[in-house]
Coordinates of C-alpha atoms in Angstrom, one line a residue:
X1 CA 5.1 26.4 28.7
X2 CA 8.0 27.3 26.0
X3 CA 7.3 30.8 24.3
X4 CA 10.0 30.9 22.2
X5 CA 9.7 32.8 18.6
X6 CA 6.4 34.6 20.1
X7 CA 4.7 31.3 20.4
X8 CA 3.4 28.9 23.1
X9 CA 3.6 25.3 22.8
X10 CA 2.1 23.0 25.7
X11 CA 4.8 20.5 28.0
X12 CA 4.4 16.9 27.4
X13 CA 2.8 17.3 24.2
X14 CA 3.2 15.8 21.3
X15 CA 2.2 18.2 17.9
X16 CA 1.6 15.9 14.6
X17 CA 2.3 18.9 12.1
X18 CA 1.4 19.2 8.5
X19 CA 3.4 20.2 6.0
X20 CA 3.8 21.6 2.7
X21 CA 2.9 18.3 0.0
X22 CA 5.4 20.7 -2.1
X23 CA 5.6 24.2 -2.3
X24 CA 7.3 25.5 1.0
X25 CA 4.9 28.7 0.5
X26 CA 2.2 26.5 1.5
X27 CA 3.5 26.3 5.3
X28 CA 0.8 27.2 7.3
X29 CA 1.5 30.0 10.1
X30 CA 0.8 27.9 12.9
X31 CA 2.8 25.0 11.9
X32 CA 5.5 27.1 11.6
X33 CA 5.2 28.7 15.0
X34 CA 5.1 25.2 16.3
X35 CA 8.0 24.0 14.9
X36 CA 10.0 27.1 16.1
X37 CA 9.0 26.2 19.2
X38 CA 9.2 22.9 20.0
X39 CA 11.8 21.3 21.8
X40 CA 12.5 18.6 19.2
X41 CA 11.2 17.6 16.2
X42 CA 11.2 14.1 15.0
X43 CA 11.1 13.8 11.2
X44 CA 10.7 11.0 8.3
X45 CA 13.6 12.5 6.5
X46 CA 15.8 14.8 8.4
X47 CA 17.9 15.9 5.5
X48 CA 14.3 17.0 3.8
X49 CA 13.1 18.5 7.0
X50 CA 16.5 20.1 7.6
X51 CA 15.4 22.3 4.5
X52 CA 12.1 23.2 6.0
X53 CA 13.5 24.1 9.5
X54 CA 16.3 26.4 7.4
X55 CA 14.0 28.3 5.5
X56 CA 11.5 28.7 8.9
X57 CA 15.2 29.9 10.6
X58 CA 13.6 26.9 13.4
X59 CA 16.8 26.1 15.7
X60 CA 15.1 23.0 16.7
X61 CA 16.8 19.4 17.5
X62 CA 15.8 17.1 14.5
X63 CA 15.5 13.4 14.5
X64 CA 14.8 10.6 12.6
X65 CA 11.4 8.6 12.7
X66 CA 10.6 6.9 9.8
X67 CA 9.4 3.4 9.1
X68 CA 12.8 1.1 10.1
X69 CA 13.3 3.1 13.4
X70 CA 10.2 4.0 14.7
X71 CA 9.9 1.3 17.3
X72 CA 13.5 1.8 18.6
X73 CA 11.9 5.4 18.6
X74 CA 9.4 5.3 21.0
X75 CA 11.2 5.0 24.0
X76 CA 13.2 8.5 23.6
X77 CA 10.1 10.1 22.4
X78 CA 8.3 8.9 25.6
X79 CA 11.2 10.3 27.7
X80 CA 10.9 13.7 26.2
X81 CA 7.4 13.6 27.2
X82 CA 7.8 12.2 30.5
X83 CA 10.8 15.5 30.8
X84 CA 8.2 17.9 29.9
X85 CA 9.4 18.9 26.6
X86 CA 7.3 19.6 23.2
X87 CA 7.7 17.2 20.3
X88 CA 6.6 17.7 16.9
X89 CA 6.2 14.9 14.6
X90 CA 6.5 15.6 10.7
X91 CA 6.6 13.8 7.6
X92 CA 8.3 14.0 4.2
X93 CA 5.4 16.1 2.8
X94 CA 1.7 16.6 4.2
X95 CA 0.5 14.9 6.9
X96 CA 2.3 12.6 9.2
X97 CA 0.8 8.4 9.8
X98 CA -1.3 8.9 6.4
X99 CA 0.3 6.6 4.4
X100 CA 3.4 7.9 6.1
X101 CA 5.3 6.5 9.0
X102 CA 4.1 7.8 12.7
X103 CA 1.2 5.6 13.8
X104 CA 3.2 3.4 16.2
X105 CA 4.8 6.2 17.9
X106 CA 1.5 8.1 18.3
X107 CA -0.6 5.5 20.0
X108 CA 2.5 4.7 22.5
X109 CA 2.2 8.4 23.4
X110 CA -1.4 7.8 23.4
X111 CA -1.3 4.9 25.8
X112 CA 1.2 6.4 27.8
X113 CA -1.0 9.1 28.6
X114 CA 0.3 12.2 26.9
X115 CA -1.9 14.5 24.8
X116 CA -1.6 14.4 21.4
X117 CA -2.5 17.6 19.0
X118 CA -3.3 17.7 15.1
X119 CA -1.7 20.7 13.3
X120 CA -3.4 20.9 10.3
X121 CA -1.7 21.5 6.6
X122 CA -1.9 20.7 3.0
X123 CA -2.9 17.3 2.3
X124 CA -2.4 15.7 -1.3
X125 CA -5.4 13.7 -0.6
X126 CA -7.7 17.0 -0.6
X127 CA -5.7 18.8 -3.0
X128 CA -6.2 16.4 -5.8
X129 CA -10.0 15.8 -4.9
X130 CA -10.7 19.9 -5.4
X131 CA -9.5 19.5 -9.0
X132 CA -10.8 16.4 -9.6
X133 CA -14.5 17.7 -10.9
X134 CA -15.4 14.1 -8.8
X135 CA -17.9 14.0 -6.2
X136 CA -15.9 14.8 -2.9
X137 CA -18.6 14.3 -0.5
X138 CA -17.8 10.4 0.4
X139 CA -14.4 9.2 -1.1
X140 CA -12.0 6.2 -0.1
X141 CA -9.0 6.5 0.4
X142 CA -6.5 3.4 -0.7
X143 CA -3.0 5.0 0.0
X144 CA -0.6 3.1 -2.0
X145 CA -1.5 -0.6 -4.0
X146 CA 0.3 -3.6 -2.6
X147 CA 3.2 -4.7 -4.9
X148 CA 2.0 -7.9 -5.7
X149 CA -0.3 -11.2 -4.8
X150 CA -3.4 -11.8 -2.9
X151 CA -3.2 -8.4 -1.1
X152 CA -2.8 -6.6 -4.7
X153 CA -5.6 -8.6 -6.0
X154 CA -7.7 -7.8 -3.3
X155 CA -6.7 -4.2 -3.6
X156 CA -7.9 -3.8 -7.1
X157 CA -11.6 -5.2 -6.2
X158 CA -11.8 -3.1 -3.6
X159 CA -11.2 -0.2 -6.1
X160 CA -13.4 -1.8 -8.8
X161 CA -16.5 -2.1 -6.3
X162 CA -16.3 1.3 -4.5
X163 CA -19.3 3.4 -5.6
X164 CA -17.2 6.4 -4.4
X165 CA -14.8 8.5 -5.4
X166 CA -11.6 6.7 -5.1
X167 CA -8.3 8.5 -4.0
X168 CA -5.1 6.6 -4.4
X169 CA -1.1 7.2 -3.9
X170 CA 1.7 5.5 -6.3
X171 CA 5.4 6.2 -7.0
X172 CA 5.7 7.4 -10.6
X173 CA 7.6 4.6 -11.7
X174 CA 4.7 2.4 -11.2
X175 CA 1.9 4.4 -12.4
X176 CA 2.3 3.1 -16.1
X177 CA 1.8 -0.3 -14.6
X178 CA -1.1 0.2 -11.9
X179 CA -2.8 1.7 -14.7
X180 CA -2.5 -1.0 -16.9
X181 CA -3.5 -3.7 -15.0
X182 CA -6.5 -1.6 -14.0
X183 CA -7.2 -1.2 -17.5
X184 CA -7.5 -5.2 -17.6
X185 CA -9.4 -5.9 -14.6
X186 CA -12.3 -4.0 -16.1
X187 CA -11.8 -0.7 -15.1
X188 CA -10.6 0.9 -19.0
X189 CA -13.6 3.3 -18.9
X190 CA -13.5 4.5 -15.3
X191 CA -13.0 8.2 -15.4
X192 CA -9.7 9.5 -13.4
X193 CA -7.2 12.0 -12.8
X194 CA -3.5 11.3 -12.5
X195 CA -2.0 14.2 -10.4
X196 CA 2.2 14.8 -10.2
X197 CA 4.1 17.1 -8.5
X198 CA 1.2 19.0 -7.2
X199 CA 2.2 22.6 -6.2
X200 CA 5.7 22.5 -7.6
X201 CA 7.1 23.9 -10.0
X202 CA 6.0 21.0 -12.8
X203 CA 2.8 20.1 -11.6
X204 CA 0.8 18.5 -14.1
X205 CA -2.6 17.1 -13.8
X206 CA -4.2 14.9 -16.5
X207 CA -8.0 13.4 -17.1
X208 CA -9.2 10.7 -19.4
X209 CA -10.3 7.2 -18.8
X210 CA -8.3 4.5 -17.1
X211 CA -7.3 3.4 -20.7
X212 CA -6.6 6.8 -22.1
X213 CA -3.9 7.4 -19.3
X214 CA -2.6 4.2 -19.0
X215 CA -1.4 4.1 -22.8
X216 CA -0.4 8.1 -21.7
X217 CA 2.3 6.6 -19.4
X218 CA 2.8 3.3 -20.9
X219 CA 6.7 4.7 -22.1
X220 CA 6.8 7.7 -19.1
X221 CA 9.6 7.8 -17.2
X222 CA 8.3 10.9 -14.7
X223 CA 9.3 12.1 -11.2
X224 CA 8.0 13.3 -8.3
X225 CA 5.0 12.6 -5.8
X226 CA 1.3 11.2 -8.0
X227 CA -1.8 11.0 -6.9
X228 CA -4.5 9.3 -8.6
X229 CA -8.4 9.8 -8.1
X230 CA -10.6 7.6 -9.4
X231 CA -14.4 7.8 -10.5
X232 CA -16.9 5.6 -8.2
X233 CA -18.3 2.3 -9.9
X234 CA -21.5 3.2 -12.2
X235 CA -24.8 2.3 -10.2
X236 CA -26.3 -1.2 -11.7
X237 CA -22.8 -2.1 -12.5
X238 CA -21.8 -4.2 -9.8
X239 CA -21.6 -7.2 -11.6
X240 CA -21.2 -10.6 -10.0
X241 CA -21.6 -11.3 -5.9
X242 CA -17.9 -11.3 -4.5
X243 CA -18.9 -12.7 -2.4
X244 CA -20.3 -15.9 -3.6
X245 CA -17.6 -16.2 -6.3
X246 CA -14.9 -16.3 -3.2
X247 CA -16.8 -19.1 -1.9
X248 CA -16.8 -20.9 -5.2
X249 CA -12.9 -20.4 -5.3
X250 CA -12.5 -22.1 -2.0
X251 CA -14.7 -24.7 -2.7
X252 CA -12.7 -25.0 -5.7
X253 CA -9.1 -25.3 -3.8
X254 CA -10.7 -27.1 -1.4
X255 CA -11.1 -29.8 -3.8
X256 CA -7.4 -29.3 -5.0
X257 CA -7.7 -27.3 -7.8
X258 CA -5.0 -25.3 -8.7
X259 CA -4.9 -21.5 -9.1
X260 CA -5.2 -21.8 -13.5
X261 CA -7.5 -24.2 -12.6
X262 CA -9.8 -22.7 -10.3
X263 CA -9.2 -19.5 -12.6
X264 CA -10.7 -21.4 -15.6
X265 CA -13.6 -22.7 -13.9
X266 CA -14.3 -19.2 -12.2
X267 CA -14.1 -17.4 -15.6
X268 CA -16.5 -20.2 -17.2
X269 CA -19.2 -20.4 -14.5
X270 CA -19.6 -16.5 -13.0
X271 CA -18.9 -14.5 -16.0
X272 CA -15.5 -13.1 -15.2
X273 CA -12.7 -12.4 -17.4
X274 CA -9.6 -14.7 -17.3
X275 CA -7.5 -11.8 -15.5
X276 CA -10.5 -11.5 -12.9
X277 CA -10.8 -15.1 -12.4
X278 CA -7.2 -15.7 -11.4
X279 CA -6.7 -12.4 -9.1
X280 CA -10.1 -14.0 -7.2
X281 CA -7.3 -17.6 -7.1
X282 CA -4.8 -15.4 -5.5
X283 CA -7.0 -14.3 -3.0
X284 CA -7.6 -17.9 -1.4
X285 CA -5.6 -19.2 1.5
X286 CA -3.5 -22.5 0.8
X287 CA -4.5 -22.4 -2.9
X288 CA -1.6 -24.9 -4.9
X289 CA 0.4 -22.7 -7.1
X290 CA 1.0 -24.0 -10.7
X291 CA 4.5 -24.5 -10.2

């Protein structure tokens, strides 16, 4: 055991902490007992983390995990285990492997037969589902859209067809246009809340329908963390089978159609718009493109 700062923290373990998603008052009193005591503390930033340790007076070894490292990672992090030391894993802000980097790491520590232990904190995901006024009691979550292509495409349906609540992450130069293209792929009525720089000092939080906000940040040039919650498709509005319009499309580029193509004859036969039609295109493997 290590009972530094009037704390105990368990050998060999390795402590997932929470964090504040912006306001350092937000620091729960266990995290920061654990994080006092650890014996070293692997972060996604450690200049950002730094700051948190400072202000916690936490005289704790900090390193970097974050998404290029984290396999060359794994090995050290296994050896402080295997020494007997406490490790605490944190993120930028809230919770560690949700949408953050982590994941690898854990499950090594996992296999390797460590234990593993949850601290729990603030969580952006939650935070922006209280104010929401949406129903909370099922919700997806869809962490960040995919930049581009099939897997965007796909990404959007999946949003489109949820009957849920709908939670979703997106840097704020990128809102403007994720709202947008929402706005086109039938979703301009769909109630939601865009969330920024919850807990800070400029926290703003804004409701209207998809089309309402996406003309709101059409010319924004904002900062800071969003999060975006999204009202659940309307019951009876499910519109054509997905299903049976993806067989269509490969059916279609089976024949050696190309994407417009297969586009035009999806939006003429199953009802679709001309935007729907050719997200469906991207979606099919080995589809010509009409270069």
């Amino acid at each position: 055991m290590n009972g530094k700062r009037g704390t105990r923290v368990v050998t060999g373990t390795l402590y997932v902490v929470g964090t504040p998603i912006g306001n350092l008052d937000d620091m729960p009193g266990r995290a920061a007992h654990i994080l006092r005591a650890a014996d070293v503390c692997y972060a996604e930033d450690t200049r950002r983390t730094g700051t948190l340790l400072a202000r916690l007076e936490a005289d704790v070894p900090l390193r970097s995990l974050h998404r290029h490292n984290e396999r060359s990672r794994v090995d050290e992090l296994l050896a402080h285990l295997e020494a007997g030391r406490s490790v605490a894993l944190v993120s930028d802000a809230g919770t560690p492997t949700v949408s953050d980097p982590g994941r690898r790491a854990l499950a090594a520590v996992r296999e390797a037969g460590y234990h593993v232990c949850p601290i729990p904190g603030p969580s952006a995901i939650l935070a922006a589902l209280s104010v929401s006024g949406m129903p909370a009691d099922r919700f997806l979550f869809l962490g960040f859209a995919p930049r581009r292509g099939r897997a965007r495409a796909a990404w959007i349906d999946d949003l489109r067809a949820c009957p849920d609540t709908a939670v979703v992450f997106e840097a704020p130069g990128r809102v403007g246009a994720l709202l947008a293209e929402l706005s086109r792929a039938g979703l301009s009525e769909r109630h939601a809340v865009v969330c920024r720089e919850m807990t800070k000092l400029h926290e703003e939080i804004t409701v209207g329908s998809v089309a309402e906000l996406a003309a709101d940040w059409a010319s924004r040039t904002a900062r800071g963390e969003v999060t975006l919650v999204f009202a659940g498709a309307p019951a009876g509005n499910e519109g054509p089978d997905l299903a049976v319009i993806m067989e269509q499309a490969r059916h279609l580029s089976r024949a050696g159609l190309r994407r417009r193509e297969i586009a035009d004859r999806l939006a003429a036969e199953c009802g679709l718009s001309r935007n729907e039609a050719y997200r469906v295109s991207l979606r099919v493997e080995g589809t010509p493109s009409d270069d």
